[in-house]
Coordinates of C-alpha atoms in Angstrom, one line a residue:
M160 CA 154.5 90.8 71.1
A161 CA 152.8 94.1 70.3
K162 CA 149.7 92.1 69.3
V163 CA 149.8 90.3 72.7
F164 CA 150.0 93.5 74.7
H165 CA 147.2 95.0 72.5
R166 CA 145.1 92.0 73.2
I167 CA 145.8 92.2 76.9
R168 CA 144.7 95.8 76.9
Q169 CA 141.5 95.1 75.0
S170 CA 140.3 91.9 76.7
I171 CA 139.7 91.2 80.4
V172 CA 139.3 87.6 79.7
F173 CA 142.6 87.4 77.9
R174 CA 144.3 89.4 80.7
I175 CA 143.0 87.1 83.4
G176 CA 143.8 84.1 81.3
V177 CA 147.4 85.2 80.9
L178 CA 147.8 85.7 84.6
L179 CA 146.3 82.3 85.3
L180 CA 148.6 80.8 82.6
L181 CA 151.6 82.5 84.2
T182 CA 150.6 81.2 87.6
A183 CA 150.2 77.7 86.2
V184 CA 153.6 78.0 84.4
V185 CA 155.3 79.1 87.6
A186 CA 153.7 76.3 89.6
I187 CA 154.5 73.7 87.0
S188 CA 158.1 75.0 86.6
S189 CA 158.5 74.9 90.4
M190 CA 157.3 71.3 90.5
V191 CA 159.5 70.2 87.6
A192 CA 162.6 72.0 89.0
S193 CA 161.9 70.4 92.4
Y194 CA 161.5 67.0 90.8
V195 CA 164.7 67.4 88.7
I196 CA 166.8 68.7 91.6
S197 CA 165.4 66.0 93.9
D198 CA 166.3 63.4 91.4
A199 CA 169.8 64.7 91.0
A200 CA 170.3 65.0 94.7
Q201 CA 169.2 61.4 95.1
H202 CA 172.0 60.3 92.7
D203 CA 174.5 62.4 94.6
A204 CA 173.6 60.7 97.8
E205 CA 174.1 57.3 96.1
A206 CA 177.5 58.5 94.9
I207 CA 178.4 59.5 98.4
N208 CA 177.3 56.1 99.7
V209 CA 179.2 54.3 97.0
S210 CA 182.3 56.5 97.7
G211 CA 182.0 55.7 101.4
F212 CA 181.8 52.0 100.5
V213 CA 184.9 52.4 98.4
R214 CA 186.7 53.9 101.3
A215 CA 185.7 51.0 103.6
M216 CA 186.6 48.5 100.9
S217 CA 190.0 50.1 100.5
Y218 CA 191.0 49.3 104.1
K219 CA 189.5 45.8 103.8
L220 CA 191.4 45.3 100.5
A221 CA 194.7 46.4 102.2
S222 CA 194.1 44.0 105.1
T223 CA 193.3 41.1 102.7
A224 CA 196.3 41.8 100.5
Q225 CA 198.5 41.9 103.6
S226 CA 197.3 38.5 104.5
G227 CA 198.4 37.1 101.2
D228 CA 195.0 35.9 99.9
A229 CA 195.4 36.6 96.2
A230 CA 192.0 35.3 95.2
A231 CA 190.1 37.4 97.8
T232 CA 192.3 40.3 97.0
Q233 CA 191.4 39.9 93.3
E234 CA 187.7 39.6 94.1
L235 CA 187.7 42.7 96.3
A236 CA 189.7 44.7 93.8
D237 CA 187.1 43.8 91.1
A238 CA 184.3 44.8 93.5
L239 CA 186.0 48.1 94.2
N240 CA 186.6 48.6 90.5
K241 CA 182.8 48.1 90.0
R242 CA 182.1 50.7 92.6
L243 CA 184.3 53.2 90.9
K244 CA 182.6 52.3 87.6
K245 CA 179.2 52.9 89.2
I246 CA 180.4 56.3 90.6
S247 CA 181.6 57.1 87.1
D248 CA 178.2 56.1 85.7
I249 CA 176.4 58.1 88.3
S250 CA 178.5 61.2 87.9
N251 CA 179.0 60.8 84.1
F252 CA 181.6 63.5 84.1
P253 CA 182.6 64.5 80.5
L254 CA 186.3 64.8 79.7
S255 CA 186.0 68.5 79.3
D256 CA 184.5 68.8 82.8
S257 CA 187.1 70.8 84.9
S258 CA 185.1 70.9 88.1
A259 CA 186.7 69.8 91.4
A260 CA 184.5 66.7 91.7
A261 CA 185.4 65.6 88.2
R262 CA 189.1 66.3 88.8
D263 CA 189.1 64.5 92.2
F264 CA 187.2 61.5 90.7
R265 CA 189.7 61.2 87.8
E266 CA 192.5 61.5 90.3
V267 CA 191.0 58.7 92.5
Q268 CA 190.3 56.5 89.5
Q269 CA 193.8 57.1 88.1
D270 CA 195.4 56.4 91.5
W271 CA 193.4 53.2 91.8
Q272 CA 194.2 51.9 88.3
Q273 CA 197.8 52.9 88.2
H274 CA 199.0 52.6 91.7
M275 CA 196.7 51.1 94.4
R276 CA 195.3 48.0 92.5
P277 CA 198.8 46.9 91.1
L278 CA 200.3 47.4 94.5
L279 CA 197.6 45.4 96.4
E280 CA 197.7 42.6 93.8
A281 CA 201.4 42.4 94.0
V282 CA 201.4 42.3 97.8
A283 CA 198.8 39.6 97.8
T284 CA 200.7 37.5 95.4
G285 CA 203.9 38.2 97.3
E286 CA 205.6 39.9 94.4
R287 CA 206.3 42.9 96.6
D288 CA 207.1 42.9 100.1
I289 CA 205.9 46.0 101.9
G290 CA 205.4 46.7 105.5
S291 CA 202.0 47.1 107.1
A292 CA 202.7 50.7 108.1
E293 CA 203.7 51.7 104.6
L294 CA 200.7 49.8 103.0
L295 CA 198.4 51.5 105.5
A296 CA 199.9 54.9 104.8
T297 CA 199.5 54.3 101.1
T298 CA 195.9 53.2 101.7
D299 CA 195.3 56.3 103.8
T300 CA 196.6 58.5 101.0
F301 CA 194.1 56.8 98.6
V302 CA 191.3 57.1 101.2
D303 CA 192.0 60.7 101.7
K304 CA 191.5 61.2 98.0
V305 CA 188.2 59.2 98.3
D306 CA 187.2 61.4 101.3
K307 CA 187.9 64.4 99.2
L308 CA 185.7 63.0 96.5
V309 CA 183.0 62.3 99.1
L310 CA 183.2 65.9 100.3
D311 CA 182.9 67.1 96.6
Y312 CA 179.7 65.0 96.2
Q313 CA 178.4 66.3 99.5
R314 CA 179.1 69.9 98.5
I315 CA 177.4 69.3 95.1
A316 CA 174.3 67.8 97.0
E317 CA 174.2 70.8 99.3
D318 CA 174.4 73.2 96.3
K319 CA 171.5 71.4 94.7
V320 CA 169.5 71.5 97.9
E321 CA 170.3 75.2 98.2
F322 CA 169.3 75.8 94.6
L323 CA 166.1 73.8 95.2
R324 CA 165.3 76.1 98.1
I325 CA 166.0 79.2 96.0
V326 CA 163.8 77.8 93.2
Q327 CA 160.9 77.1 95.6
L328 CA 161.2 80.5 97.3
T329 CA 161.3 82.2 93.8
S330 CA 158.3 80.2 92.6
L331 CA 156.5 81.0 95.9
F332 CA 157.2 84.7 95.4
A333 CA 156.3 84.6 91.8
T334 CA 153.0 82.8 92.6
I335 CA 152.2 85.3 95.3
T336 CA 153.0 88.1 92.9
L337 CA 150.8 86.6 90.2
V338 CA 148.0 85.9 92.6
Y339 CA 148.2 89.5 93.8
F340 CA 148.1 90.9 90.3
S341 CA 145.2 88.5 89.4
M342 CA 143.2 89.8 92.4
F343 CA 144.2 93.4 91.6
T344 CA 143.1 92.9 88.0
L345 CA 139.8 91.3 89.1
S346 CA 139.2 94.1 91.5
R347 CA 140.3 96.9 89.2
S348 CA 139.0 95.6 85.9
V349 CA 136.0 93.5 87.0
E350 CA 134.7 94.2 90.5
Q351 CA 134.8 98.0 90.5
P352 CA 133.5 98.3 86.9
L353 CA 130.7 95.8 87.6
R354 CA 129.8 97.8 90.8
E355 CA 129.6 101.0 88.7
L356 CA 127.6 99.2 86.0
I357 CA 125.1 97.8 88.6
A358 CA 124.8 101.2 90.3
S359 CA 124.2 102.8 86.8
C360 CA 121.6 100.1 86.0
R361 CA 119.8 100.8 89.2
G362 CA 119.9 104.5 88.5
I363 CA 118.5 103.9 85.0
A364 CA 115.8 101.8 86.6
R365 CA 114.9 104.8 88.9
G366 CA 114.9 107.1 85.9
N367 CA 118.4 108.6 86.0
F368 CA 119.6 108.3 82.4
R369 CA 122.9 110.1 83.0
P370 CA 125.1 107.5 84.7
R371 CA 128.6 108.3 86.1
L372 CA 131.0 105.7 84.7
T373 CA 134.5 107.1 85.7
M374 CA 136.1 103.7 86.1
L375 CA 135.0 102.4 82.8
E376 CA 137.1 104.2 80.2
S377 CA 139.2 101.2 79.2
E378 CA 139.2 99.3 75.9
D379 CA 138.2 96.0 77.3
E380 CA 134.8 94.2 77.3
L381 CA 133.4 96.0 80.3
G382 CA 134.6 99.3 78.9
M383 CA 132.8 98.6 75.7
L384 CA 129.7 97.5 77.6
A385 CA 129.9 100.7 79.7
Q386 CA 130.2 102.9 76.6
T387 CA 127.3 101.0 75.1
I388 CA 125.2 101.5 78.2
K389 CA 126.3 105.2 78.4
G390 CA 125.4 105.7 74.7
M391 CA 122.1 103.9 75.2
S392 CA 121.3 105.9 78.3
E393 CA 122.0 109.1 76.4
V394 CA 119.7 108.0 73.6
I395 CA 117.1 107.0 76.2
D396 CA 117.5 110.3 78.0
Q397 CA 117.2 112.3 74.8
T398 CA 114.2 110.2 73.8
H399 CA 112.7 110.7 77.3
R400 CA 113.2 114.4 77.1
Q401 CA 111.7 114.5 73.6
L402 CA 108.7 112.5 74.9
E403 CA 108.3 114.9 77.8
D404 CA 108.4 117.8 75.4
R405 CA 105.8 116.0 73.2
V406 CA 103.7 115.2 76.2
K407 CA 103.8 118.8 77.3
E408 CA 102.9 119.9 73.7
K409 CA 100.1 117.3 73.5
T410 CA 98.9 118.4 77.0
K411 CA 98.9 122.0 75.8
Q412 CA 97.0 121.0 72.7
L413 CA 94.5 119.0 74.7
Q414 CA 94.0 121.9 77.1
Q415 CA 93.5 124.1 74.1
S416 CA 91.1 121.6 72.6
H417 CA 89.3 121.4 75.9
E418 CA 89.0 125.2 76.0
V419 CA 87.7 125.2 72.4
L420 CA 85.2 122.4 73.2
D421 CA 84.1 124.4 76.2
F422 CA 83.8 127.4 74.0
Q423 CA 81.7 125.5 71.5
Y424 CA 79.5 124.1 74.3
R425 CA 78.9 127.5 75.8
L426 CA 78.2 128.9 72.3
A427 CA 75.8 126.1 71.5
R428 CA 74.0 126.5 74.9
R429 CA 73.8 130.2 74.3
I430 CA 72.4 129.7 70.8
S431 CA 69.8 127.3 72.2
E432 CA 68.7 130.0 74.7
G433 CA 67.8 132.5 72.0
P434 CA 69.0 134.5 69.0
L435 CA 72.4 136.3 69.1
N436 CA 72.8 140.0 68.4
G437 CA 75.7 141.6 66.7
N438 CA 77.5 142.6 69.9
E439 CA 77.3 139.0 71.2
I440 CA 78.6 137.6 68.0
E441 CA 81.5 140.1 68.1
R442 CA 82.4 139.0 71.6
W443 CA 82.2 135.3 70.6
L444 CA 84.4 136.0 67.6
E445 CA 87.0 137.8 69.8
E446 CA 87.1 134.9 72.3
F447 CA 87.4 132.3 69.5
S448 CA 90.3 134.2 68.0
E449 CA 92.1 134.3 71.4
L450 CA 91.5 130.6 71.9
T451 CA 92.7 129.5 68.5
N452 CA 95.6 132.1 68.2
L453 CA 94.2 133.4 65.0
S454 CA 94.7 137.1 65.1
D455 CA 93.0 138.2 61.8
L456 CA 89.4 137.2 61.3
D457 CA 86.5 138.7 59.3
L458 CA 82.9 137.7 59.8
C459 CA 80.5 139.0 57.1
L460 CA 76.8 138.6 57.7
M461 CA 74.5 138.8 54.7
T462 CA 70.9 138.2 53.9
P463 CA 70.3 135.2 51.6
E464 CA 69.2 137.6 48.8
G465 CA 71.8 140.3 49.4
E466 CA 75.2 140.8 47.8
T467 CA 76.8 143.0 50.5
P468 CA 77.1 142.3 54.2
Y469 CA 74.7 144.1 56.5
E470 CA 77.3 143.6 59.3
H471 CA 81.0 143.2 58.9
L472 CA 82.8 142.1 62.2
I473 CA 86.6 142.3 62.2
Y474 CA 89.1 141.1 64.7
G475 CA 92.6 142.2 64.3
E476 CA 93.6 143.6 60.9
G477 CA 91.4 141.3 59.1
N478 CA 91.4 140.8 55.3
R479 CA 93.4 143.8 54.0
S480 CA 92.5 143.0 50.4
C481 CA 88.7 143.0 51.1
E482 CA 86.8 145.3 48.7
E483 CA 83.2 146.0 48.6
Q484 CA 82.6 144.8 45.1
E485 CA 84.1 141.4 45.9
C486 CA 81.7 140.5 48.7
F487 CA 79.3 138.4 46.7
S488 CA 82.1 136.2 45.2
C489 CA 84.0 136.0 48.6
S490 CA 80.9 134.8 50.5
R491 CA 80.4 132.0 48.0
S492 CA 84.1 130.9 47.8
C493 CA 85.5 128.1 49.9
G494 CA 88.9 127.0 50.9
P495 CA 92.3 128.7 50.8
A496 CA 93.3 131.5 48.4
A497 CA 96.9 132.8 48.1
G498 CA 97.3 136.5 47.8
I499 CA 100.3 138.8 47.5
E500 CA 100.5 139.7 51.2
Q501 CA 98.0 137.3 52.8
R502 CA 96.7 133.8 52.5
L503 CA 93.0 133.7 53.0
Y504 CA 90.8 130.8 54.2
R505 CA 87.1 131.2 53.6
F506 CA 84.3 129.3 55.3
P507 CA 80.8 130.2 53.9
L508 CA 77.9 130.3 56.3
E509 CA 75.5 128.1 54.3
A510 CA 72.5 126.0 55.3
D511 CA 69.7 124.5 53.2
K512 CA 71.3 126.0 50.0
R513 CA 71.0 129.5 51.5
N514 CA 74.0 131.7 52.1
Y515 CA 74.2 133.9 55.2
G516 CA 77.7 135.3 54.8
V517 CA 81.3 134.1 55.2
L518 CA 84.0 133.7 57.8
V519 CA 87.5 134.7 56.6
C520 CA 90.8 133.9 58.3
S521 CA 93.8 135.9 57.1
L522 CA 97.4 134.7 57.5
P523 CA 100.8 135.7 56.1
S524 CA 101.4 134.3 52.7
H525 CA 104.0 131.9 53.9
Q526 CA 101.9 130.4 56.6
L527 CA 99.3 127.6 56.4
L528 CA 96.4 126.6 58.6
H529 CA 96.6 123.3 60.4
R530 CA 93.9 120.8 59.8
E531 CA 92.7 121.1 63.4
Q532 CA 92.5 124.9 63.1
Q533 CA 90.5 124.5 59.8
Q534 CA 88.1 122.2 61.6
R535 CA 87.7 124.7 64.5
L536 CA 87.0 127.5 62.0
S537 CA 84.5 125.3 60.2
A538 CA 82.8 124.4 63.4
F539 CA 82.6 128.1 64.5
A540 CA 81.2 129.0 61.1
D541 CA 78.6 126.2 61.4
A542 CA 77.6 127.4 64.9
I543 CA 77.1 131.0 63.6
T544 CA 75.1 129.6 60.7
T545 CA 73.0 127.5 63.1
A546 CA 72.4 130.6 65.3
I547 CA 71.3 132.6 62.2
T548 CA 69.2 129.7 60.9
L549 CA 67.5 129.2 64.3
K550 CA 66.8 132.9 64.5
E551 CA 65.3 133.0 61.0
R552 CA 63.3 129.8 61.7
G553 CA 62.0 131.2 65.0
E554 CA 60.9 134.4 63.3
H555 CA 59.3 132.4 60.6
E556 CA 57.5 130.2 63.2
R557 CA 56.4 133.3 65.0
R558 CA 55.0 134.8 61.8
V559 CA 53.2 131.5 61.0
A560 CA 51.9 131.3 64.6
L561 CA 50.7 134.9 64.4
M562 CA 48.9 134.2 61.1
D563 CA 47.4 131.0 62.6
E564 CA 46.3 132.9 65.7
R565 CA 44.8 135.6 63.5
G566 CA 43.0 132.9 61.5
I567 CA 41.7 131.4 64.7
I568 CA 40.5 134.8 66.0
A569 CA 38.8 135.5 62.7
R570 CA 37.1 132.1 62.7
E571 CA 36.0 132.5 66.3
L572 CA 34.7 136.0 65.6
H573 CA 32.9 134.7 62.5
D574 CA 31.4 131.8 64.2
S575 CA 30.2 133.7 67.3
L576 CA 30.1 137.5 67.2
A577 CA 29.7 137.8 63.5
Q578 CA 26.6 135.6 63.4
S579 CA 25.2 137.2 66.5
L580 CA 25.7 140.7 65.0
S581 CA 24.1 139.4 61.7
Y582 CA 21.1 138.2 63.7
L583 CA 20.9 141.6 65.5
K584 CA 21.2 143.4 62.2
I585 CA 18.2 141.4 60.9
Q586 CA 16.2 142.2 64.0
V587 CA 17.1 145.9 63.6
A588 CA 15.9 145.7 60.0
R589 CA 12.6 144.2 61.3
L590 CA 12.3 146.9 63.9
S591 CA 13.0 149.6 61.3
R592 CA 10.2 148.3 59.0
C593 CA 7.8 148.1 62.0
T594 CA 8.5 151.7 63.0
K595 CA 8.2 153.0 59.4
S596 CA 4.8 151.5 58.9
D597 CA 1.6 153.6 59.4
S598 CA 0.3 151.3 62.1
I599 CA 2.8 150.2 64.6
D600 CA 2.3 146.8 66.1
R601 CA 3.5 147.4 69.7
D602 CA 3.5 143.7 70.5
Q603 CA 5.7 143.0 67.5
V604 CA 8.0 145.9 68.4
S605 CA 8.1 144.6 72.0
E606 CA 9.0 141.1 70.7
I607 CA 11.7 142.5 68.5
T608 CA 13.1 144.6 71.3
D609 CA 13.2 141.5 73.6
E610 CA 15.0 139.6 70.9
L611 CA 17.5 142.5 70.5
K612 CA 18.2 142.5 74.2
Q613 CA 18.6 138.8 74.2
G614 CA 20.9 138.9 71.2
L615 CA 23.0 141.7 72.8
N616 CA 23.3 139.8 76.0
S617 CA 24.3 136.7 74.1
S618 CA 26.8 138.7 72.0
Y619 CA 28.3 140.2 75.2
R620 CA 28.6 136.8 76.8
Q621 CA 30.2 135.4 73.7
L622 CA 32.7 138.3 73.6
R623 CA 33.7 137.7 77.3
E624 CA 34.2 134.0 76.5
L625 CA 36.3 134.8 73.5
L626 CA 38.4 137.2 75.5
T627 CA 38.8 134.6 78.2
T628 CA 39.8 132.0 75.6
F629 CA 42.3 134.2 73.9
R630 CA 43.9 135.1 77.2
L631 CA 44.3 131.5 78.2
Q632 CA 47.9 130.3 78.7
V633 CA 49.3 127.0 79.9
A634 CA 51.3 128.1 82.9
E635 CA 54.0 126.3 84.8
G636 CA 51.4 124.2 86.6
G637 CA 50.4 122.5 83.3
L638 CA 47.1 121.5 81.9
R639 CA 45.7 120.2 85.2
D640 CA 46.0 123.6 86.9
I641 CA 44.5 125.7 84.2
L642 CA 41.5 123.2 83.9
Q643 CA 41.2 123.2 87.7
R644 CA 41.0 127.0 87.7
S645 CA 38.4 127.0 85.0
V646 CA 36.3 124.5 86.9
E647 CA 36.6 126.7 90.1
Q648 CA 35.4 129.7 88.0
Y649 CA 32.4 127.7 86.7
R650 CA 31.5 126.7 90.3
E651 CA 31.7 130.3 91.5
Q652 CA 29.5 131.5 88.6
H653 CA 27.0 128.6 88.8
P654 CA 26.9 127.3 92.4
E655 CA 23.7 125.4 91.6
I656 CA 25.6 123.1 89.3
N657 CA 27.6 120.2 90.8
I658 CA 30.8 120.0 88.6
E659 CA 33.0 117.0 89.0
F660 CA 36.6 117.0 87.7
N661 CA 38.8 114.0 87.3
Y662 CA 42.3 114.3 85.8
E663 CA 44.7 111.3 85.4
L664 CA 47.1 112.3 82.7
E665 CA 50.1 113.1 85.0
E666 CA 52.2 110.2 83.5
I667 CA 51.5 111.1 79.9
P668 CA 53.9 113.6 78.2
L669 CA 51.9 116.0 76.0
T670 CA 53.3 118.5 73.6
P671 CA 52.4 122.2 74.0
N672 CA 50.3 122.0 70.8
E673 CA 48.4 119.0 72.2
E674 CA 47.9 120.8 75.6
I675 CA 46.5 123.9 73.9
H676 CA 44.0 122.1 71.6
L677 CA 42.9 119.7 74.4
L678 CA 42.4 122.7 76.8
Q679 CA 40.3 124.6 74.3
L680 CA 38.2 121.6 73.4
V681 CA 37.5 120.7 77.0
R682 CA 36.7 124.3 77.8
E683 CA 34.3 124.6 74.9
A684 CA 32.5 121.4 75.8
S685 CA 32.4 122.4 79.5
Q686 CA 30.9 125.8 78.6
N687 CA 28.2 124.3 76.5
A688 CA 27.4 121.8 79.3
V689 CA 27.3 124.6 81.9
Y690 CA 25.4 127.3 79.9
H691 CA 23.2 125.3 77.6
S692 CA 22.4 121.9 79.2
W693 CA 20.0 123.2 81.8
G694 CA 21.2 120.3 84.1
D695 CA 22.5 120.4 87.6
R696 CA 25.5 118.0 87.2
V697 CA 28.5 118.1 84.9
S698 CA 31.3 115.5 84.9
I699 CA 34.7 116.3 83.3
N700 CA 37.1 113.3 82.9
L701 CA 40.6 113.1 81.3
V702 CA 42.0 109.6 81.7
P703 CA 44.4 107.3 79.8
G704 CA 42.9 104.7 77.6
A705 CA 43.9 101.5 75.9
G706 CA 46.7 101.6 73.4
Q707 CA 48.3 104.7 75.1
R708 CA 45.5 106.9 73.9
V709 CA 44.1 109.9 75.8
L710 CA 40.3 110.0 76.6
A711 CA 38.4 113.1 77.4
S712 CA 34.7 113.1 78.2
I713 CA 32.3 115.9 79.3
C714 CA 28.9 114.7 80.5
D715 CA 25.8 116.5 81.8
N716 CA 22.3 115.4 82.9
G717 CA 20.5 118.2 81.2
K718 CA 17.9 118.3 78.4
G719 CA 20.3 116.8 75.9
I720 CA 21.4 118.0 72.6
S721 CA 18.8 118.2 69.8
D722 CA 19.1 116.1 66.7
S723 CA 19.6 119.1 64.5
P724 CA 21.0 121.9 66.6
E725 CA 20.8 125.4 65.3
K726 CA 24.2 126.8 64.3
R727 CA 23.5 130.0 66.2
N728 CA 23.4 128.1 69.5
H729 CA 26.0 125.5 68.8
F730 CA 28.7 127.3 66.7
G731 CA 31.4 125.9 69.0
M732 CA 30.8 122.3 67.7
S733 CA 32.5 123.1 64.4
I734 CA 35.5 124.5 66.3
M735 CA 35.7 121.4 68.4
Q736 CA 35.6 119.2 65.3
E737 CA 38.5 121.3 63.8
R738 CA 40.6 121.0 67.0
A739 CA 39.9 117.2 67.0
S740 CA 41.1 116.9 63.5
N741 CA 44.3 118.9 64.3
L742 CA 45.1 116.3 67.0
R743 CA 44.2 113.4 64.6
G744 CA 41.6 112.2 67.1
E745 CA 38.0 111.1 67.2
L746 CA 35.2 113.4 68.5
D747 CA 31.7 112.0 69.2
I748 CA 28.8 114.3 70.5
H749 CA 25.6 112.4 71.3
R750 CA 22.6 112.3 73.5
R751 CA 23.0 110.0 76.5
D752 CA 20.4 107.2 77.1
T753 CA 20.0 108.3 80.7
G754 CA 19.6 111.9 79.7
G755 CA 21.9 114.7 79.0
T756 CA 24.8 115.1 76.5
E757 CA 28.2 113.4 76.3
V758 CA 31.2 114.9 74.4
A759 CA 33.7 112.1 74.0
F760 CA 37.1 112.8 72.5
S761 CA 40.1 110.3 72.0
F762 CA 43.5 110.8 70.4
L763 CA 46.9 109.2 70.3
P764 CA 49.7 111.5 71.7
E765 CA 52.7 112.2 69.5
Y766 CA 55.1 110.2 71.6
A767 CA 53.0 107.1 71.1
R768 CA 52.0 107.7 67.5
A769 CA 55.7 107.5 66.5
R770 CA 55.9 103.9 67.6
L771 CA 52.8 102.7 65.7
P772 CA 52.9 101.2 62.2
E773 CA 51.8 103.6 59.6
N774 CA 48.9 101.5 58.4
R775 CA 47.3 101.0 61.8
D776 CA 43.7 102.2 62.2
D777 CA 43.0 103.7 65.6
S778 CA 39.3 104.2 65.3
D779 CA 38.5 100.8 66.8
V780 CA 40.6 101.6 69.8
F781 CA 38.6 104.8 70.3
H782 CA 35.3 103.0 70.4
S783 CA 36.7 100.3 72.7
D784 CA 38.0 103.0 75.0
R785 CA 34.7 104.6 75.2
R786 CA 33.0 101.4 76.2
A787 CA 35.7 100.7 78.8
S788 CA 35.6 104.1 80.3
G789 CA 31.9 103.9 81.2
S790 CA 31.6 107.7 81.3
S791 CA 28.1 107.6 79.7
G792 CA 26.7 105.8 82.8
K793 CA 28.1 108.2 85.3
F794 CA 24.7 109.8 86.2
G795 CA 21.5 108.0 87.0
N796 CA 18.1 108.7 85.6

């Protein structure tokens, strides 16, 4: 029984099943009881009917016996006896039955067998002579007993009907009670818990992972389901909170990474703008420390040949174990090193097998650097190395450029002023010999003096041209503007010469080196055409040619260049040849068929040269470009 109650407490299905089973049992019991009682009442009615027939037959039997018809009396007596036997079979009273009906039936049966039947048979055969009144009185006495038996059967039938009514009312009440308990159980154990479960599920769907399940603390299936959902919700809520914390942490890390990337971008942009000084590096080191939450940093800057830093920048306490004699070994160490009080992480500033110092991060001995922090430190060390390398490379390039420029100045002076001064020195020596002789040839002295004046004027003009050349700079306007200003200057100085200028290289990207060499070459050829051609027309053309080449031609209609020009007058040609070779181009200076001189130059720019096969010969392209340009036929005869 205890197991049944335990099962009822733990299972809604079992509980509802028990209630339905009890309802069915009550209904079936009511139907069975109704059937049994109805069946018993039906026999009681038959017994009443038979008893009433016995009563009627008793009067008929008395009348027949009084008439003296023995056979009819015998037949009626047998029929009445059968009716009593039928009542006995219907009632089936046991001998131990002491009820009023059983007692009255035995009394009727005994009176019939022992008194009434012998009396009526004797009267019918004439063995006894009894009066009608006496026989009727005897029959009434027997009928009274039968009437009493009928009343007993009627009372029994009424009792059964009353009992049937009580059974039906009881089963109706029991059914109503069971139905009520069933509905109450469904409402209490199923409907309300399901409503809470549905509300909790909707809350979970909306993100509320803390449902209120006050009605679901039972041990049944829904209670178990509620506890499972509650536990699952708690796990989900905990996981959700952990995810939120992780998202916040990742967001913080991403924000920090963004700040570090922005720092690296600003540092790289600053490095590209120019070299960093010590104060700037110290500010960048301080900002980097604040971004990465690294409080102790050392930045030692050394020359590649030195063993001690020329600048030691410290943020925070730095490396407390740093000693001067350990600088060389520290700058060439890499990775973590555990000390007594601090753990050190060293990042050497190395590039092209040259060491420029070391970046040291100091931490407590029990603390380690994360991989991301190590990457940031390495990136910062690389940026500082890049800044130092660019600074060193820029200084080296400036030194090389200075030396190149000095070489160019020396070459220009040698090819111009030096030769002119040598010529003047020779003329002064001739003049000295003439003045020391006994007889002075005044015509010769006058000739030498004129040549000295002419040489001085030529030297002064060459000096001005050299100063103008050395002061030339490609401004923001580009190559076109500086050439246009030079042409305007020539026009102002020589208004008798018609100078034409055609520039079509706007769509071609030229490097600064290409612009400088092309500018100097065009200026040199233009000066020769203006000052030495003795013509009245000069044409300057810079146009794109075939195969992405650049064509430059300077033509005049003067006397034309001689077949073997004197170096004194044409010292600029060698300079033009050198500039053409620097641009890996082709220079051609020749006399034009129509008169005058043409200086034709063609080269392939750097952007186009990178796309060509290494074994390609561009000389054919130069000659085809010259023929296509048609610059030699610009002027007529």
